[in-house]
Short mmCIF file of C-alpha atoms in Angstrom, two decimals:
data_model
loop_
_atom_site.label_atom_id
_atom_site.label_comp_id
_atom_site.label_asym_id
_atom_site.label_seq_id
_atom_site.Cartn_x
_atom_site.Cartn_y
_atom_site.Cartn_z
CA MET A 2 0.04 0.01 -0.06
CA ALA A 3 1.15 3.50 -0.68
CA VAL A 4 1.17 6.22 2.00
CA PRO A 5 0.85 9.76 0.77
CA SER A 6 3.73 11.77 2.36
CA ARG A 7 3.87 15.55 2.75
CA ILE A 8 6.98 17.34 1.55
CA VAL A 9 8.46 19.39 4.44
CA ALA A 10 11.69 20.44 2.76
CA ILE A 11 13.38 20.25 -0.73
CA ASP A 12 17.08 20.41 -1.38
CA GLY A 13 17.71 20.07 -5.11
CA PHE A 14 16.25 16.72 -6.18
CA VAL A 15 16.05 15.40 -2.62
CA ALA A 16 12.96 15.96 -0.49
CA THR A 17 12.29 15.36 3.23
CA VAL A 18 8.81 13.91 3.52
CA GLU A 19 6.63 13.10 6.47
CA ALA A 20 3.88 10.52 6.95
CA PHE A 21 2.33 9.32 10.27
CA GLY A 22 4.90 11.34 12.23
CA THR A 23 7.99 9.78 10.58
CA GLN A 24 10.32 11.68 8.29
CA ARG A 25 12.50 10.34 5.53
CA GLN A 26 14.39 11.51 2.52
CA THR A 27 13.38 10.59 -1.04
CA SER A 28 14.54 11.52 -4.54
CA LEU A 29 12.33 13.67 -6.75
CA MET A 30 14.18 12.69 -9.86
CA LEU A 31 11.35 10.51 -11.21
CA LEU A 32 8.42 12.78 -10.67
CA ALA A 33 6.60 13.86 -13.76
CA ASP A 34 5.19 16.94 -12.01
CA GLU A 35 6.75 19.95 -10.32
CA VAL A 36 6.35 19.90 -6.53
CA ALA A 37 6.77 22.32 -3.66
CA VAL A 38 6.89 22.14 0.10
CA GLY A 39 3.45 21.21 1.35
CA ASP A 40 2.59 19.03 -1.57
CA TYR A 41 1.80 15.35 -1.18
CA VAL A 42 3.73 12.49 -2.94
CA ILE A 43 3.57 8.76 -3.07
CA LEU A 44 6.84 6.89 -2.68
CA GLY A 45 7.79 3.92 -4.84
CA ALA A 46 8.65 0.50 -3.38
CA GLY A 47 11.44 0.92 -0.86
CA GLY A 48 10.85 4.70 -0.58
CA GLN A 49 14.02 5.74 -2.43
CA PHE A 50 12.10 7.60 -5.12
CA ALA A 51 8.83 9.63 -5.04
CA ALA A 52 6.65 8.20 -7.74
CA GLU A 53 3.65 10.45 -8.07
CA LYS A 54 2.27 13.78 -6.89
CA VAL A 55 -1.11 13.38 -5.15
CA PRO A 56 -3.78 16.12 -4.92
CA GLU A 57 -4.22 17.34 -1.34
CA ASP A 58 -7.82 16.21 -0.90
CA ALA A 59 -6.94 12.75 -2.30
CA ALA A 60 -4.11 12.48 0.09
CA HIS A 61 -6.30 13.40 3.12
CA GLU A 62 -8.83 10.78 2.08
CA ALA A 63 -6.11 8.16 1.69
CA LEU A 64 -4.49 9.07 5.00
CA ALA A 65 -7.86 8.77 6.78
CA TYR A 66 -8.37 5.33 5.29
CA LEU A 67 -4.80 4.29 6.09
CA SER A 68 -5.29 5.48 9.83
CA GLN A 69 -8.29 3.12 9.81
CA VAL A 70 -6.13 0.29 8.42
CA LEU A 71 -3.49 0.97 11.09
CA ALA A 72 -6.10 1.02 13.85
CA ASN A 73 -7.65 -2.20 12.74
CA GLY A 74 -4.38 -4.02 12.11
CA GLU A 75 -5.57 -5.45 8.80
CA ALA A 76 -2.69 -7.64 8.10
CA MET B 24 3.30 4.55 11.63
CA LEU B 25 2.24 2.11 9.01
CA PRO B 26 5.08 -0.48 8.71
CA ASP B 27 6.73 -0.63 5.22
CA ALA B 28 5.37 -3.77 3.70
CA ARG B 29 8.20 -6.10 2.58
CA LEU B 30 9.04 -9.57 1.65
CA ASP B 31 11.86 -11.55 3.30
CA VAL B 32 13.13 -14.63 1.56
CA SER B 33 15.36 -16.98 3.66
CA LEU B 34 17.39 -19.81 2.02
CA HIS B 35 18.28 -22.88 4.14
CA LEU B 36 21.20 -24.79 2.88
CA HIS B 37 21.97 -28.52 3.15
CA ASP B 38 24.57 -30.64 1.34
CA GLY B 39 25.73 -27.67 -0.76
CA ALA B 40 22.34 -26.65 -2.11
CA VAL B 41 19.17 -24.80 -1.13
CA ALA B 42 17.15 -27.32 0.72
CA ASP B 43 14.38 -25.14 1.83
CA VAL B 44 13.04 -21.58 1.08
CA SER B 45 10.85 -19.57 3.37
CA ILE B 46 9.18 -16.37 2.27
CA ARG B 47 7.71 -14.04 4.85
CA SER B 48 5.41 -11.24 3.69
CA THR B 49 4.14 -8.26 5.79
CA ARG B 50 1.72 -7.01 3.10
CA LEU B 51 -1.58 -5.86 4.34
CA VAL B 52 -3.59 -8.23 2.14
CA GLN B 53 -6.94 -7.67 3.89
CA ALA B 54 -6.85 -3.89 3.98
CA ALA B 55 -9.51 -3.61 1.23
CA ARG B 56 -12.11 -4.96 3.58
CA LEU B 57 -12.29 -1.56 5.13
CA PHE B 58 -13.89 -0.34 1.91
CA ALA B 59 -17.11 -1.82 3.40
CA GLY B 60 -19.68 0.92 3.88
CA ARG B 61 -18.23 3.25 1.29
CA ARG B 62 -19.94 4.19 -1.97
CA PRO B 63 -18.45 2.57 -5.17
CA ASP B 64 -17.29 5.97 -6.46
CA GLU B 65 -15.51 6.58 -3.12
CA VAL B 66 -13.65 3.30 -3.53
CA THR B 67 -12.59 4.06 -7.17
CA ALA B 68 -11.38 7.51 -5.97
CA LEU B 69 -9.37 6.02 -3.22
CA LEU B 70 -7.76 3.14 -5.06
CA PRO B 71 -5.14 5.02 -7.28
CA THR B 72 -3.79 6.77 -4.16
CA VAL B 73 -3.53 3.83 -1.68
CA PHE B 74 -2.43 1.38 -4.47
CA ALA B 75 -0.44 3.87 -6.38
CA LEU B 76 2.22 1.51 -7.72
CA CYS B 77 -0.28 -0.02 -10.14
CA GLY B 78 -3.07 2.53 -9.57
CA THR B 79 -4.55 2.25 -13.00
CA ALA B 80 -4.89 -1.48 -12.93
CA GLN B 81 -6.32 -1.28 -9.41
CA VAL B 82 -9.07 1.22 -10.50
CA LEU B 83 -9.84 -0.84 -13.64
CA ALA B 84 -10.18 -4.07 -11.68
CA GLY B 85 -12.37 -2.20 -9.14
CA LEU B 86 -14.59 -0.74 -11.88
CA ALA B 87 -14.90 -4.22 -13.58
CA ALA B 88 -15.96 -5.82 -10.22
CA MET B 89 -18.55 -3.23 -9.35
CA GLU B 90 -19.89 -2.95 -12.88
CA GLN B 91 -20.26 -6.68 -13.10
CA ALA B 92 -21.93 -6.71 -9.63
CA SER B 93 -24.54 -4.22 -10.98
CA GLY B 94 -24.98 -5.70 -14.42
CA LEU B 95 -23.74 -2.42 -15.72
CA PRO B 96 -22.58 -2.92 -19.28
CA LEU B 97 -19.44 -1.20 -20.67
CA SER B 98 -19.78 0.50 -24.04
CA ALA B 99 -17.78 -0.66 -27.02
CA ALA B 100 -15.84 2.58 -26.85
CA GLN B 101 -14.87 2.46 -23.24
CA ALA B 102 -13.19 -1.00 -23.41
CA PRO B 103 -10.32 -0.09 -25.73
CA ALA B 104 -9.70 3.20 -23.90
CA ARG B 105 -9.39 1.38 -20.63
CA GLU B 106 -7.06 -1.15 -22.25
CA LEU B 107 -4.85 1.66 -23.56
CA LEU B 108 -4.64 3.07 -19.95
CA LEU B 109 -3.65 -0.37 -18.64
CA LEU B 110 -1.03 -1.02 -21.32
CA ALA B 111 0.59 2.42 -20.69
CA GLU B 112 0.91 1.50 -17.08
CA THR B 113 2.45 -1.84 -18.02
CA VAL B 114 5.06 -0.18 -20.28
CA ALA B 115 5.78 2.41 -17.66
CA GLU B 116 6.11 0.00 -14.77
CA HIS B 117 8.49 -2.30 -16.79
CA GLY B 118 10.20 0.59 -18.52
CA ILE B 119 11.01 2.51 -15.30
CA GLY B 120 12.17 -0.75 -13.69
CA LEU B 121 14.60 -1.52 -16.34
CA ALA B 122 15.86 2.11 -16.50
CA ARG B 123 16.12 2.60 -12.67
CA ASP B 124 16.76 -0.81 -11.23
CA TRP B 125 18.73 -2.79 -13.82
CA PRO B 126 21.80 -0.52 -14.33
CA PRO B 127 23.02 -0.72 -10.62
CA LEU B 128 23.03 -4.47 -10.92
CA VAL B 129 25.98 -4.22 -13.24
CA GLY B 130 27.65 -1.27 -11.41
CA ALA B 131 26.17 1.49 -13.63
CA GLU B 132 24.21 4.60 -12.75
CA PRO B 133 20.40 4.38 -13.02
CA ALA B 134 19.02 5.92 -16.23
CA LEU B 135 16.86 8.38 -14.36
CA ALA B 136 16.29 10.72 -17.25
CA ALA B 137 14.94 7.92 -19.31
CA ALA B 138 12.82 6.76 -16.39
CA ARG B 139 11.37 10.27 -15.83
CA ARG B 140 10.59 10.61 -19.54
CA ILE B 141 8.77 7.32 -19.47
CA LYS B 142 6.61 8.47 -16.54
CA GLN B 143 5.88 11.82 -18.18
CA ALA B 144 4.75 10.14 -21.42
CA GLN B 145 2.49 7.80 -19.37
CA MET B 146 0.89 10.73 -17.55
CA ARG B 147 -0.13 12.39 -20.87
CA ILE B 148 -2.28 9.44 -21.88
CA ARG B 149 -5.07 9.63 -19.23
CA PRO B 150 -6.07 13.32 -20.02
CA ALA B 151 -5.77 12.65 -23.68
CA LEU B 152 -8.63 10.07 -23.34
CA TYR B 153 -10.61 11.56 -20.50
CA PRO B 154 -10.06 15.33 -20.37
CA ALA B 155 -12.67 15.75 -17.63
CA GLY B 156 -10.62 13.39 -15.38
CA ASP B 157 -13.52 11.01 -14.84
CA TRP B 158 -11.77 7.87 -16.20
CA ASN B 159 -12.43 6.09 -12.87
CA ARG B 160 -16.24 6.58 -13.06
CA PRO B 161 -18.38 3.39 -12.91
CA GLY B 162 -19.76 2.77 -16.46
CA GLY B 163 -17.00 4.85 -17.99
CA GLY B 164 -16.20 8.56 -18.14
CA ALA B 165 -16.62 11.14 -20.95
CA LEU B 166 -14.31 9.74 -23.59
CA GLU B 167 -12.81 12.29 -25.96
CA PRO B 168 -9.69 10.71 -27.54
CA ASP B 169 -6.99 13.17 -28.65
CA VAL B 170 -5.35 10.73 -31.17
CA ALA B 171 -2.50 13.12 -31.99
CA THR B 172 -1.38 13.53 -28.28
CA LEU B 173 -1.92 9.74 -27.74
CA SER B 174 0.30 8.80 -30.67
CA ALA B 175 2.98 11.34 -29.69
CA ALA B 176 2.96 9.83 -26.09
CA ILE B 177 3.29 6.27 -27.40
CA THR B 178 6.23 7.45 -29.64
CA ASP B 179 7.87 9.14 -26.59
CA LEU B 180 7.41 5.94 -24.49
CA ARG B 181 9.13 3.93 -27.20
CA ALA B 182 11.93 6.50 -27.54
CA ALA B 183 12.55 6.66 -23.73
CA VAL B 184 12.64 2.88 -23.54
CA ALA B 185 15.19 2.87 -26.34
CA GLU B 186 17.19 5.46 -24.43
CA ALA B 187 17.42 3.12 -21.47
CA LEU B 188 18.18 0.04 -23.54
CA GLY B 189 20.57 1.58 -26.13
CA ALA B 190 18.44 0.28 -28.96
CA ASP B 191 14.85 0.11 -30.15
CA ILE B 192 12.85 -2.46 -28.22
CA PHE B 193 11.12 -3.79 -31.34
CA ALA B 194 14.49 -4.52 -32.95
CA ILE B 195 15.80 -6.08 -29.87
CA VAL B 196 13.03 -8.68 -29.43
CA ALA B 197 12.37 -9.36 -33.13
CA GLY B 198 13.95 -12.79 -32.72
CA PRO B 199 16.61 -14.85 -31.11
CA ASP B 200 19.36 -13.52 -33.51
CA SER B 201 18.65 -9.83 -32.92
CA PHE B 202 18.33 -10.38 -29.27
CA ARG B 203 21.77 -12.05 -29.18
CA ALA B 204 23.32 -9.30 -31.22
CA TRP B 205 21.91 -6.63 -28.77
CA VAL B 206 23.15 -8.60 -25.75
CA ASP B 207 26.58 -9.23 -27.29
CA GLY B 208 26.91 -5.54 -28.32
CA ALA B 209 26.72 -4.57 -24.57
CA ALA B 210 25.72 -1.02 -25.54
CA SER B 211 23.73 -0.47 -22.36
CA PRO B 212 23.65 -1.58 -18.73
CA ALA B 213 20.56 -3.68 -19.54
CA ALA B 214 22.43 -5.46 -22.36
CA ARG B 215 25.37 -6.06 -20.06
CA LEU B 216 23.05 -7.51 -17.38
CA LEU B 217 21.46 -9.91 -19.84
CA ALA B 218 24.94 -10.81 -21.13
CA GLU B 219 25.95 -11.81 -17.63
CA MET B 220 22.65 -13.77 -17.31
CA SER B 221 23.36 -15.53 -20.61
CA ALA B 222 26.44 -17.38 -19.34
CA ALA B 223 25.85 -20.96 -18.32
CA PRO B 224 24.81 -21.99 -15.73
CA LEU B 225 23.33 -18.56 -14.74
CA ALA B 226 20.88 -18.43 -17.67
CA GLY B 227 19.00 -21.31 -16.20
CA PHE B 228 19.30 -20.24 -12.53
CA GLY B 229 15.92 -20.54 -10.80
CA ARG B 230 14.35 -22.84 -13.37
CA GLY B 231 11.72 -24.59 -11.39
CA SER B 232 8.44 -26.17 -12.37
CA PHE B 233 6.52 -23.72 -14.63
CA LEU B 234 2.86 -23.34 -13.88
CA PRO B 235 1.50 -20.43 -15.79
CA MET B 236 -1.73 -18.70 -14.56
CA PRO B 237 -4.66 -19.65 -16.77
CA GLU B 238 -5.85 -16.80 -19.00
CA GLN B 239 -9.04 -16.15 -16.94
CA GLY B 240 -7.51 -17.00 -13.66
CA PRO B 241 -7.90 -20.29 -11.72
CA ALA B 242 -11.21 -22.06 -12.26
CA ASP B 243 -12.07 -21.90 -8.53
CA LEU B 244 -11.20 -18.26 -8.13
CA SER B 245 -14.68 -16.94 -7.40
CA VAL B 246 -15.64 -19.78 -5.01
CA ARG B 247 -12.41 -19.59 -3.10
CA LEU B 248 -12.73 -15.78 -2.71
CA GLU B 249 -16.33 -16.00 -1.56
CA ALA B 250 -15.42 -18.62 1.06
CA ASP B 251 -12.29 -16.67 2.32
CA ARG B 252 -13.63 -15.23 5.56
CA ASP B 253 -10.29 -15.08 7.38
CA GLY B 254 -8.08 -13.81 4.53
CA ALA B 255 -6.01 -16.94 4.31
CA TYR B 256 -6.64 -17.41 0.60
CA LEU B 257 -5.72 -13.70 -0.16
CA ALA B 258 -2.47 -14.25 1.70
CA THR B 259 -1.48 -17.50 0.16
CA PRO B 260 -3.69 -18.47 -2.76
CA ASP B 261 -3.65 -21.82 -4.49
CA SER B 262 -5.94 -23.85 -6.78
CA ALA B 263 -6.27 -27.42 -5.71
CA GLY B 264 -2.79 -27.16 -4.28
CA ARG B 265 -1.17 -25.62 -7.29
CA VAL B 266 0.41 -22.24 -6.98
CA PHE B 267 0.53 -20.59 -10.38
CA GLU B 268 2.90 -17.90 -11.50
CA THR B 269 1.59 -14.74 -13.09
CA GLY B 270 3.18 -11.87 -14.99
CA SER B 271 5.31 -11.33 -18.10
CA LEU B 272 6.61 -14.90 -18.63
CA ALA B 273 3.29 -16.59 -17.96
CA ARG B 274 1.76 -14.17 -20.55
CA GLN B 275 4.41 -14.06 -23.20
CA THR B 276 5.23 -17.79 -23.84
CA TRP B 277 3.64 -17.45 -27.31
CA HIS B 278 6.40 -14.99 -28.40
CA PRO B 279 9.14 -16.53 -30.58
CA LEU B 280 11.93 -15.15 -28.54
CA VAL B 281 10.47 -16.24 -25.18
CA SER B 282 9.63 -19.58 -26.64
CA ALA B 283 13.22 -20.05 -27.89
CA LEU B 284 14.75 -18.94 -24.48
CA LEU B 285 12.32 -21.28 -22.67
CA GLY B 286 13.45 -24.12 -24.88
CA ASP B 287 17.18 -23.39 -24.37
CA HIS B 288 17.24 -22.29 -20.64
CA GLY B 289 13.87 -23.04 -19.12
CA PRO B 290 12.06 -20.53 -16.93
CA GLY B 291 15.23 -19.14 -15.37
CA LEU B 292 16.81 -15.72 -14.94
CA LEU B 293 17.59 -15.00 -18.63
CA THR B 294 14.11 -16.04 -19.84
CA ARG B 295 12.31 -14.13 -17.12
CA LEU B 296 14.14 -10.81 -17.62
CA SER B 297 13.82 -11.15 -21.38
CA ALA B 298 10.09 -11.78 -21.07
CA ARG B 299 9.65 -8.44 -19.53
CA LEU B 300 11.38 -6.75 -22.42
CA VAL B 301 9.11 -8.71 -24.76
CA GLU B 302 6.08 -7.50 -22.73
CA VAL B 303 7.12 -3.90 -23.19
CA ALA B 304 7.34 -4.32 -26.96
CA SER B 305 4.02 -6.27 -27.27
CA SER B 306 2.30 -3.66 -25.08
CA LEU B 307 3.63 -0.73 -27.20
CA GLN B 308 2.53 -2.49 -30.35
CA GLU B 309 -0.96 -3.12 -28.96
CA MET B 310 -1.14 0.54 -27.84
CA ALA B 311 -0.27 1.78 -31.37
CA GLU B 312 -3.12 -0.41 -32.79
CA LEU B 313 -5.66 0.58 -30.22
CA VAL B 314 -5.07 4.29 -30.64
CA GLN B 315 -6.22 3.99 -34.27
CA ASN B 316 -9.56 2.56 -33.24
CA LEU B 317 -10.81 4.86 -30.53
CA ASP B 318 -14.19 6.52 -30.56
CA ALA B 319 -15.65 9.34 -28.51
CA ASP B 320 -18.31 8.23 -25.88
CA LEU B 321 -20.56 10.19 -23.55
CA ALA B 322 -20.30 9.33 -19.87
CA PRO B 323 -23.29 7.00 -19.43
CA SER B 324 -25.74 7.48 -16.57
CA TRP B 325 -25.27 4.67 -14.09
CA CYS B 326 -27.00 3.13 -11.12
CA LEU B 327 -25.32 0.45 -9.20
CA VAL B 328 -27.68 -2.13 -7.89
CA ASP B 329 -27.02 -4.97 -5.42
CA GLY B 330 -24.95 -7.89 -6.53
CA VAL B 331 -21.58 -9.57 -6.46
CA GLY B 332 -18.87 -9.04 -9.20
CA LEU B 333 -15.35 -10.12 -9.99
CA GLY B 334 -12.93 -7.88 -11.89
CA LEU B 335 -9.88 -9.45 -13.57
CA VAL B 336 -7.08 -7.29 -14.97
CA GLU B 337 -3.67 -8.28 -16.31
CA ALA B 338 -1.52 -5.68 -14.48
CA ALA B 339 2.07 -5.22 -15.16
CA ARG B 340 3.11 -7.73 -12.43
CA GLY B 341 0.39 -10.24 -13.26
CA LEU B 342 -3.24 -11.02 -12.62
CA LEU B 343 -4.97 -8.55 -10.33
CA VAL B 344 -8.39 -9.57 -9.01
CA HIS B 345 -10.97 -7.42 -7.21
CA ARG B 346 -14.18 -8.90 -5.77
CA ALA B 347 -16.97 -6.53 -4.69
CA GLU B 348 -20.37 -7.24 -2.95
CA LEU B 349 -22.76 -4.30 -3.24
CA GLU B 350 -25.76 -3.68 -1.15
CA GLY B 351 -28.05 -0.70 -0.85
CA GLY B 352 -25.71 1.45 -3.03
CA ARG B 353 -22.66 0.74 -0.77
CA VAL B 354 -19.88 -1.84 -0.63
CA LYS B 355 -20.82 -4.70 1.64
CA ARG B 356 -17.58 -6.64 1.17
CA TYR B 357 -14.44 -6.08 -0.80
CA GLN B 358 -11.44 -8.25 -1.59
CA ILE B 359 -8.18 -7.67 -3.64
CA LEU B 360 -6.01 -10.57 -4.76
CA ALA B 361 -2.66 -9.23 -6.06
CA PRO B 362 -0.06 -11.10 -8.30
CA THR B 363 2.64 -10.79 -5.61
CA GLU B 364 0.69 -13.25 -3.45
CA TRP B 365 1.04 -15.94 -6.15
CA ASN B 366 4.68 -15.17 -7.28
CA PHE B 367 5.98 -14.86 -3.70
CA HIS B 368 3.86 -17.59 -2.17
CA PRO B 369 5.91 -19.82 0.16
CA ASN B 370 5.32 -22.66 -2.36
CA GLY B 371 5.12 -20.46 -5.42
CA PRO B 372 7.38 -19.99 -8.48
CA LEU B 373 10.13 -18.02 -6.74
CA ALA B 374 10.44 -20.66 -3.99
CA ARG B 375 10.28 -23.44 -6.55
CA GLY B 376 12.93 -21.76 -8.68
CA LEU B 377 15.30 -21.36 -5.70
CA HIS B 378 14.90 -24.88 -4.38
CA GLY B 379 17.83 -27.01 -5.21
CA MET B 380 20.16 -24.22 -6.45
CA PRO B 381 23.74 -24.79 -5.63
CA ALA B 382 25.25 -22.97 -2.62
CA THR B 383 27.71 -20.86 -4.58
CA PRO B 384 29.37 -17.67 -3.30
CA ASP B 385 27.08 -15.69 -5.50
CA LEU B 386 23.91 -17.50 -4.43
CA VAL B 387 22.37 -14.47 -2.59
CA ARG B 388 22.97 -12.11 -5.43
CA HIS B 389 21.55 -14.58 -8.01
CA ALA B 390 18.49 -15.06 -5.71
CA GLN B 391 17.99 -11.40 -5.49
CA LEU B 392 18.16 -11.19 -9.29
CA LEU B 393 15.58 -13.89 -9.56
CA ALA B 394 13.26 -12.02 -7.09
CA LEU B 395 13.79 -8.81 -9.18
CA ALA B 396 12.83 -10.67 -12.36
CA PHE B 397 9.44 -11.43 -10.69
CA ASP B 398 9.20 -7.68 -9.91
CA PRO B 399 7.75 -7.60 -6.34
CA CYS B 400 5.66 -4.48 -5.68
CA VAL B 401 7.34 -4.08 -2.26
CA ALA B 402 10.98 -4.25 -1.03
CA CYS B 403 12.41 -7.79 -1.01
CA SER B 404 15.45 -9.15 0.84
CA VAL B 405 17.20 -12.39 0.50
CA THR B 406 19.32 -14.04 3.24
CA VAL B 407 20.88 -17.41 3.92
CA ASP B 408 20.16 -18.92 7.25
#
């Protein structure tokens, strides 16, 4: 499953992103769209590269659903 | 924090060979049951974000399941447009994989410019079919094909894949001789990787029993999904004890190059990686044909009624299945069976391929390459116990 992550900082092609209180760094090299701090992105498998920009409302919807998944432990 | 889903493969050695393979998955295979209570259009809006890696295939499988549940027919114009979206995602997933992931395997830098170009070309296709952005609407969206933009995007996809491979993909997979010439020419990291894979005995590394997925899925698919109340089938599917493999090799056995490689080396590393190249070429060819036969279509009015439906889609990594039960205009029950659960099943094709492999110093690397050839949708590690 993909977790929309919010961009909190950008340094060149490397972004610091945050999701569920955890920050990590990811490359923006593969993104088809321009992004800025505050935008949401989906990370590819392993998290090394951001794969896609996600509209803010879709990101909020997905995060609400994923919070439910987390609370229910739907493994 | 949601844990990163991953696959951990452990090899157990005995008498100089792999005696046992265990595969542990932390994938949340039952998460879709939390779609219960939502409206169908809410589900199709959520799918491309929470399953972004193959978001198009996920939406199309979801639409097919919910449309079948409601007896909602799909117009003749919508089907080829959806197929075009699906094929573009297949080309992009494989193309980005071979541009980004293959070069580091031979010590080269990832071809990120080519990978980005592939992604950009793919992103142009959806709005060139459904400019209103309603492609994920049950029954189909307002279809207004922009043939010129679509054709240009397909040309760009092909050119970007050629940039990553150092040659045109159609020329590479035209037959065993052209494939051999490209590999021997070593003009790109991908060619050098396949040159390494071509050396005996590596070419046949991982050749286990080959059980390709039937074209419409296992005969007992619907019955098994309906009976799966605890999610055991979603986690480790089988059909009368058989665990099929799904994906490029299972789909491309008809192709002369794949057929020749299967005959020479079996379903090992070389054949599997090559089948992914063949799938890129086949998909591009099909896209070019589809784009010449598109028609505009109004977004039909729709009303989803109660029922049960199964949606099957051949996604980049293999057969993706959605099953939906609708009641009172809402989802009552929802299940997703992804290709990774077949290919990385504890008794599946990866495990069968690794079983019996000799315990050489390069065993872990070769096992990692085999896992990569199956293209897992999450991170995958290989260790020796």
